[in-house]
Every structure is written in structure tokens, then in C-alpha cells.
């Protein structure tokens, strides 16, 4: 490809608990300004790939034992998740981790913690997040734990946006949401990509929706990339149609 990768994952292997080999040589290129989808069924290794990039495997007794992960051409494997956030890479975890006892707005403000410029720009960013998620503005004073699944997903993405990320790793945004809400969330992802220039790498089991919104896709099976291509080509591919597009 002529597009230079912003994020490059080169042939990584991931092992859990010293013995369970889960990623068996995964390579991906994520171009700047794109939406790249990581597809595949349950247990294929999507979450593991995202956590390898954001260095969140250690707490699960997992480690990258081979290969390299480069961001802007530099190795990022030894950086802490917080260092990565300050370099512009943030993960939105599966299951929309919001602080349940905080209000929606307090949750959003926790996302600004890595910024060095206090005051005005945080307020501006809050308004920016509310402009994409008007529903969050309406619910700003509600305790996050009492908001709906869709609102919590919005809150998790909104909180990530508060760190002014260059790249968001988004894990299974459709999980547990009604189709109409899934569509809304993906519409917002697309707008954030086009209007704010945010690069996305998103893991999705919902191949249908992911391939409509992404530019490029990688399909994982049992810890290996079995196919990759432009989203439009994957949508027309007979194997993808048979094995993935029927599912969701
Ligand atoms: P899902 O949609 O369920 O999240 P996934 O494609 O994201 O699927 P992973 O969560 O990355 O898949 O899991 C890949 C494999 O790694 C699975 O077989 C899973 O059982 C295994 N695995 C995940 N986490 C651990 C862990 N902490 N210890 C051992 N094995 C794990």
C-alpha cells in the first residue's frame, strides 16, 4: 500500500499464562485517518490484539512474545497505557467501562486527566463531545450506572475523546445494543473520523455493520489473519458473505 501505516503490528505472538498461545503471528497496518476493522468470531483474538497494542495484557497474565508494534515508526510495546494515551492512543474497552457511581459529566472529565492544559480547552472539549452525543448532554447529571447501555457506550467513547486522541482502539462497540443504536454509534464514529480526523481500529463481531463503515478490514480466525482487504471488496467476497455476513 502507498499509505504509510500510523500503527503497524508486525507478526505478533501473544501467550497467556506462559502456555496458551492465542495470537499466532498477527500483522496489521492502520493508516492515519482511516477506519480499520478487526473482524472474526468469538475468541478469534480481536480483544487480545487491541490489548497487545495498548499494553493492557499484563494484568491478564498475557504477553507479546514475538513481533513488534510500531506507532509513528517507534516501538510502543514497553509503554504503559497512560504513556500511550499521552502519545495519542487510547482504548475503549469492551463492555463500556464507565464509573457507575460518577455522573456522565464526571466520567467525561476523568478522560481529560492526561492533558496538561487545564481550564478552557477542557470545557471546549466537553462541548465538542456533547455536540456529537447530544444524549450525553441531556444525561450529564445522571449517575452513569443508571443510564442505558447505549448511553454508557457513548459515555465511554466520549471519555476517550476527552484525551484528544489521534487513534482510538474501539472494542466491540455494537455489543448488546439494539440495531438502531448500533447504527447511531457507527454514524458518530464515521463523523469523528471525517470531521475530527480520529483514526479508528475497531474490533467487531458484527461484520455487516463494520464493513459498511470501515475502509479496510482484517479477518481473524484462531489467532491468525485469514483475509484482509478494502471493506467494499470484503463485502462482495463470496467466503465473507457465506461465513460472516450471514451471521449478524
Ligand atoms: P470476544 O469477542 O469473545 O472478545 P475475541 O476475538 O476478542 O473474542 P479474545 O478475547 O482475544 O477473542 O480471546 C482469544 C482467545 O484467548 C480465546 O480463546 C480466549 O479464551 C483466550 N483468552 C483470552 N483472555 C485470556 C486470559 N486472560 N487467559 C487465558 N486465555 C485467554
Short mmCIF file of C-alpha atoms and ligand atoms in Angstrom, two decimals:
data_model
loop_
_atom_site.label_atom_id
_atom_site.label_comp_id
_atom_site.label_asym_id
_atom_site.label_seq_id
_atom_site.Cartn_x
_atom_site.Cartn_y
_atom_site.Cartn_z
CA UNK A 1 0.00 0.00 0.00
CA UNK A 2 1.17 3.54 -0.68
CA UNK A 3 -0.41 4.83 2.52
CA UNK A 4 2.07 4.82 5.34
CA UNK A 5 0.90 2.96 8.43
CA UNK A 6 0.35 5.09 11.51
CA UNK A 7 0.16 1.92 13.56
CA UNK A 8 1.92 -1.22 12.40
CA UNK A 9 1.56 -4.59 14.08
CA UNK A 10 4.23 -6.94 12.77
CA UNK A 11 3.83 -10.65 13.21
CA UNK A 12 2.97 -10.64 16.91
CA UNK A 13 2.53 -13.69 19.03
CA UNK A 14 0.66 -13.47 22.34
CA UNK A 15 0.78 -16.07 25.09
CA UNK A 16 -1.42 -16.13 28.21
CA UNK A 17 -0.22 -17.72 31.44
CA UNK A 18 3.09 -18.69 29.79
CA UNK A 19 1.45 -21.53 27.86
CA UNK A 20 -1.70 -20.56 25.99
CA UNK A 21 -0.73 -19.33 22.53
CA UNK A 22 -3.56 -17.08 21.37
CA UNK A 23 -2.12 -14.86 18.63
CA UNK A 24 -0.01 -16.84 16.19
CA UNK A 25 1.67 -14.15 14.14
CA UNK A 26 -0.76 -11.29 13.53
CA UNK A 27 0.19 -8.38 11.26
CA UNK A 28 -1.88 -5.27 10.58
CA UNK A 29 -1.42 -1.82 9.15
CA UNK A 30 -3.60 1.01 10.35
CA UNK A 31 -3.31 4.07 8.11
CA UNK A 32 -3.69 7.55 9.55
CA UNK A 33 -7.19 8.91 9.15
CA UNK A 34 -8.77 5.56 8.38
CA UNK A 35 -11.30 3.28 9.98
CA UNK A 36 -9.85 -0.21 10.12
CA UNK A 37 -11.96 -3.15 11.28
CA UNK A 38 -10.73 -6.25 13.02
CA UNK A 39 -13.33 -8.94 12.38
CA UNK A 40 -13.89 -12.53 13.41
CA UNK A 41 -15.97 -14.67 15.70
CA UNK A 42 -15.93 -15.18 19.40
CA UNK A 43 -12.46 -15.99 20.68
CA UNK A 44 -10.68 -15.27 17.39
CA UNK A 45 -8.27 -12.90 19.16
CA UNK A 46 -9.66 -9.43 18.46
CA UNK A 47 -9.64 -8.20 22.03
CA UNK A 48 -6.21 -9.71 22.60
CA UNK A 49 -4.86 -7.82 19.58
CA UNK A 50 -6.21 -4.49 20.84
CA UNK A 51 -4.89 -5.14 24.34
CA UNK A 52 -1.48 -6.07 22.96
CA UNK A 53 -1.35 -2.68 21.22
CA UNK A 54 -2.43 -0.71 24.26
CA UNK A 55 -0.29 -2.80 26.60
CA UNK A 56 -3.20 -3.98 28.71
CA UNK A 57 -2.28 -7.67 28.62
CA UNK A 58 -0.09 -7.76 31.67
CA UNK A 59 -2.97 -7.62 34.14
CA UNK A 60 -4.39 -10.70 32.42
CA UNK A 61 -1.11 -12.59 32.56
CA UNK A 62 -0.65 -12.22 28.84
CA UNK A 63 2.46 -11.10 26.98
CA UNK A 64 3.66 -10.36 23.49
CA UNK A 65 6.39 -12.93 22.96
CA UNK A 66 7.28 -12.23 19.32
CA UNK A 67 6.94 -9.46 16.77
CA UNK A 68 6.77 -5.71 17.10
CA UNK A 69 4.23 -2.93 17.40
CA UNK A 70 5.14 0.46 15.96
CA UNK A 71 3.36 3.79 16.21
CA UNK A 72 4.71 6.58 14.04
CA UNK A 73 7.52 4.13 13.35
CA UNK A 74 8.51 3.82 17.02
CA UNK A 75 8.22 0.74 19.20
CA UNK A 76 5.45 1.18 21.73
CA UNK A 77 5.45 -2.24 23.37
CA UNK A 78 7.13 -1.12 26.56
CA UNK A 79 4.99 1.96 27.15
CA UNK A 80 2.34 1.98 29.86
CA UNK A 81 -1.27 2.53 28.83
CA UNK A 82 -1.02 6.04 30.32
CA UNK A 83 2.09 6.84 28.25
CA UNK A 84 0.23 5.67 25.19
CA UNK A 85 -2.67 7.98 25.96
CA UNK A 86 -0.27 10.88 26.09
CA UNK A 87 1.06 9.80 22.69
CA UNK A 88 -2.48 9.82 21.35
CA UNK A 89 -3.53 6.16 21.51
CA UNK A 90 -6.47 5.22 23.71
CA UNK A 91 -8.55 2.09 24.05
CA UNK A 92 -12.28 1.97 24.69
CA UNK A 93 -12.76 -1.39 26.30
CA UNK A 94 -15.44 -3.91 25.57
CA UNK A 95 -18.36 -3.63 27.96
CA UNK A 96 -18.20 0.19 28.07
CA UNK A 97 -16.38 0.73 31.30
CA UNK A 98 -17.85 3.83 32.87
CA UNK A 99 -17.52 4.69 36.52
CA UNK A 100 -21.02 3.76 37.62
CA UNK A 101 -21.12 5.95 40.70
CA UNK A 102 -19.96 9.08 38.87
CA UNK A 103 -22.23 11.24 36.76
CA UNK A 104 -21.93 11.18 32.99
CA UNK A 105 -20.14 14.53 33.02
CA UNK A 106 -17.75 13.46 35.78
CA UNK A 107 -16.94 10.39 33.70
CA UNK A 108 -16.15 12.57 30.71
CA UNK A 109 -13.94 14.81 32.83
CA UNK A 110 -11.89 11.83 34.03
CA UNK A 111 -10.91 11.40 30.38
CA UNK A 112 -9.14 14.75 30.41
CA UNK A 113 -6.73 13.71 33.16
CA UNK A 114 -3.72 13.22 30.91
CA UNK A 115 -3.90 16.72 29.49
CA UNK A 116 -1.51 19.32 30.63
CA UNK A 117 -3.66 22.30 29.69
CA UNK A 118 -6.40 22.80 32.25
CA UNK A 119 -9.33 25.15 32.08
CA UNK A 120 -10.79 26.43 28.89
CA UNK A 121 -9.86 23.70 26.45
CA UNK A 122 -11.35 21.02 28.68
CA UNK A 123 -14.62 22.95 28.59
CA UNK A 124 -14.39 23.25 24.82
CA UNK A 125 -13.76 19.54 24.51
CA UNK A 126 -16.74 18.79 26.71
CA UNK A 127 -18.86 20.87 24.36
CA UNK A 128 -17.32 19.06 21.39
CA UNK A 129 -18.24 15.69 22.94
CA UNK A 130 -21.77 16.93 23.67
CA UNK A 131 -22.12 18.12 20.09
CA UNK A 132 -21.50 14.56 18.87
CA UNK A 133 -23.53 12.98 21.67
CA UNK A 134 -26.43 15.32 22.49
CA UNK A 135 -27.92 12.49 24.53
CA UNK A 136 -24.96 12.71 26.93
CA UNK A 137 -25.62 16.39 27.45
CA UNK A 138 -29.20 15.60 28.44
CA UNK A 139 -27.93 12.94 30.84
CA UNK A 140 -24.89 14.87 32.09
CA UNK A 141 -26.03 14.90 35.73
CA UNK A 142 -27.24 11.31 35.84
CA UNK A 143 -25.21 8.65 37.54
CA UNK A 144 -23.62 6.62 34.74
CA UNK A 145 -24.68 3.33 36.33
CA UNK A 146 -28.31 4.28 35.81
CA UNK A 147 -28.02 5.18 32.13
CA UNK A 148 -28.82 2.79 29.28
CA UNK A 149 -26.32 0.53 27.53
CA UNK A 150 -26.24 2.85 24.53
CA UNK A 151 -25.62 5.87 26.72
CA UNK A 152 -22.81 4.06 28.52
CA UNK A 153 -21.18 3.20 25.19
CA UNK A 154 -21.45 6.87 24.20
CA UNK A 155 -20.02 7.86 27.56
CA UNK A 156 -17.05 5.51 27.12
CA UNK A 157 -16.29 6.90 23.65
CA UNK A 158 -16.84 10.45 24.88
CA UNK A 159 -14.44 9.94 27.75
CA UNK A 160 -11.79 8.67 25.33
CA UNK A 161 -12.33 11.75 23.14
CA UNK A 162 -11.57 13.99 26.12
CA UNK A 163 -7.91 12.94 25.90
CA UNK A 164 -7.77 14.37 22.34
CA UNK A 165 -6.66 11.06 20.85
CA UNK A 166 -5.12 10.62 17.45
CA UNK A 167 -6.16 6.95 17.46
CA UNK A 168 -8.99 5.15 19.21
CA UNK A 169 -8.94 1.37 19.67
CA UNK A 170 -12.61 0.54 19.97
CA UNK A 171 -13.56 -2.90 21.23
CA UNK A 172 -16.92 -4.31 20.13
CA UNK A 173 -18.96 -1.09 20.14
CA UNK A 174 -22.10 -2.95 19.00
CA UNK A 175 -22.12 -5.39 21.88
CA UNK A 176 -25.53 -5.75 23.49
CA UNK A 177 -27.06 -2.81 21.65
CA UNK A 178 -30.22 -2.74 19.55
CA UNK A 179 -29.58 -2.41 15.78
CA UNK A 180 -30.76 1.18 15.62
CA UNK A 181 -28.36 2.21 18.38
CA UNK A 182 -25.50 0.33 16.74
CA UNK A 183 -26.17 2.34 13.61
CA UNK A 184 -26.14 5.59 15.60
CA UNK A 185 -22.84 4.75 17.28
CA UNK A 186 -21.20 3.87 13.96
CA UNK A 187 -22.54 7.05 12.37
CA UNK A 188 -20.82 9.03 15.10
CA UNK A 189 -17.59 7.05 14.68
CA UNK A 190 -17.68 7.94 10.99
CA UNK A 191 -18.26 11.62 11.72
CA UNK A 192 -15.44 11.70 14.28
CA UNK A 193 -13.20 10.14 11.68
CA UNK A 194 -14.17 12.59 8.94
CA UNK A 195 -14.57 15.79 10.96
CA UNK A 196 -12.03 15.36 13.77
CA UNK A 197 -9.57 13.18 11.85
CA UNK A 198 -9.60 10.46 14.50
CA UNK A 199 -8.08 7.17 13.31
CA UNK A 200 -10.01 4.07 14.40
CA UNK A 201 -9.08 0.45 14.82
CA UNK A 202 -12.25 -1.32 15.84
CA UNK A 203 -12.91 -4.91 16.80
CA UNK A 204 -16.34 -6.16 15.79
CA UNK A 205 -18.23 -9.41 15.56
CA UNK A 206 -20.94 -7.60 13.64
CA UNK A 207 -19.28 -7.89 10.22
CA UNK A 208 -22.23 -6.37 8.41
CA UNK A 209 -22.18 -3.05 10.13
CA UNK A 210 -18.39 -2.88 10.48
CA UNK A 211 -17.81 -3.37 6.75
CA UNK A 212 -20.31 -0.67 5.88
CA UNK A 213 -18.48 1.92 7.97
CA UNK A 214 -14.83 0.83 7.82
CA UNK A 215 -12.43 1.45 4.95
CA UNK A 216 -10.40 -1.69 5.39
CA UNK A 217 -10.88 -4.97 7.23
CA UNK A 218 -8.85 -7.83 8.65
CA UNK A 219 -10.50 -11.14 9.46
CA UNK A 220 -9.06 -13.14 12.33
CA UNK A 221 -9.60 -16.82 12.93
CA UNK A 222 -7.94 -18.69 15.79
CA UNK A 223 -5.27 -16.06 16.24
CA UNK A 224 -4.34 -15.63 12.59
CA UNK A 225 -5.31 -13.14 9.90
CA UNK A 226 -7.06 -15.26 7.29
CA UNK A 227 -8.13 -12.47 4.96
CA UNK A 228 -7.80 -8.74 4.57
CA UNK A 229 -8.90 -6.16 2.06
CA UNK A 230 -10.79 -2.98 1.30
CA UNK A 231 -14.15 -3.08 3.06
CA UNK A 232 -16.02 -2.80 -0.25
CA UNK A 233 -14.15 -5.84 -1.62
CA UNK A 234 -14.67 -7.90 1.53
CA UNK A 235 -18.40 -7.19 1.39
CA UNK A 236 -18.51 -8.73 -2.09
CA UNK A 237 -16.24 -11.66 -1.31
CA UNK A 238 -18.17 -14.97 -1.52
CA UNK A 239 -16.42 -16.50 1.51
CA UNK A 240 -17.06 -13.44 3.62
CA UNK A 241 -20.68 -13.46 2.51
CA UNK A 242 -21.09 -17.11 3.36
CA UNK A 243 -19.23 -17.27 6.64
CA UNK A 244 -19.55 -13.81 8.13
CA UNK A 245 -22.23 -11.64 6.58
CA UNK A 246 -24.99 -14.15 7.23
CA UNK A 247 -24.23 -14.21 10.91
CA UNK A 248 -25.27 -10.82 12.09
P1 LIG B 1 -14.55 -11.90 22.02
O1 LIG B 1 -15.48 -11.41 21.01
O2 LIG B 1 -15.09 -13.03 22.87
O3 LIG B 1 -13.91 -10.83 22.84
P2 LIG B 1 -12.05 -12.07 20.70
O4 LIG B 1 -11.90 -12.32 19.25
O5 LIG B 1 -11.90 -10.69 21.17
O6 LIG B 1 -13.42 -12.64 21.18
P3 LIG B 1 -10.12 -12.78 22.65
O7 LIG B 1 -10.93 -12.23 23.78
O8 LIG B 1 -8.95 -12.04 22.23
O9 LIG B 1 -11.04 -13.04 21.42
O10 LIG B 1 -9.73 -14.25 23.05
C1 LIG B 1 -8.92 -15.07 22.22
C2 LIG B 1 -8.61 -16.37 22.92
O11 LIG B 1 -7.79 -16.11 24.05
C3 LIG B 1 -9.82 -17.11 23.44
O12 LIG B 1 -9.63 -18.47 23.17
C4 LIG B 1 -9.80 -16.85 24.91
O13 LIG B 1 -10.34 -17.93 25.62
C5 LIG B 1 -8.32 -16.70 25.20
N1 LIG B 1 -8.08 -15.79 26.35
C6 LIG B 1 -8.49 -14.52 26.45
N2 LIG B 1 -8.07 -13.96 27.60
C7 LIG B 1 -7.39 -14.92 28.26
C8 LIG B 1 -6.69 -14.99 29.51
N3 LIG B 1 -6.63 -13.93 30.31
N4 LIG B 1 -6.10 -16.15 29.84
C9 LIG B 1 -6.16 -17.23 29.02
N5 LIG B 1 -6.78 -17.23 27.84
C10 LIG B 1 -7.39 -16.10 27.45
#
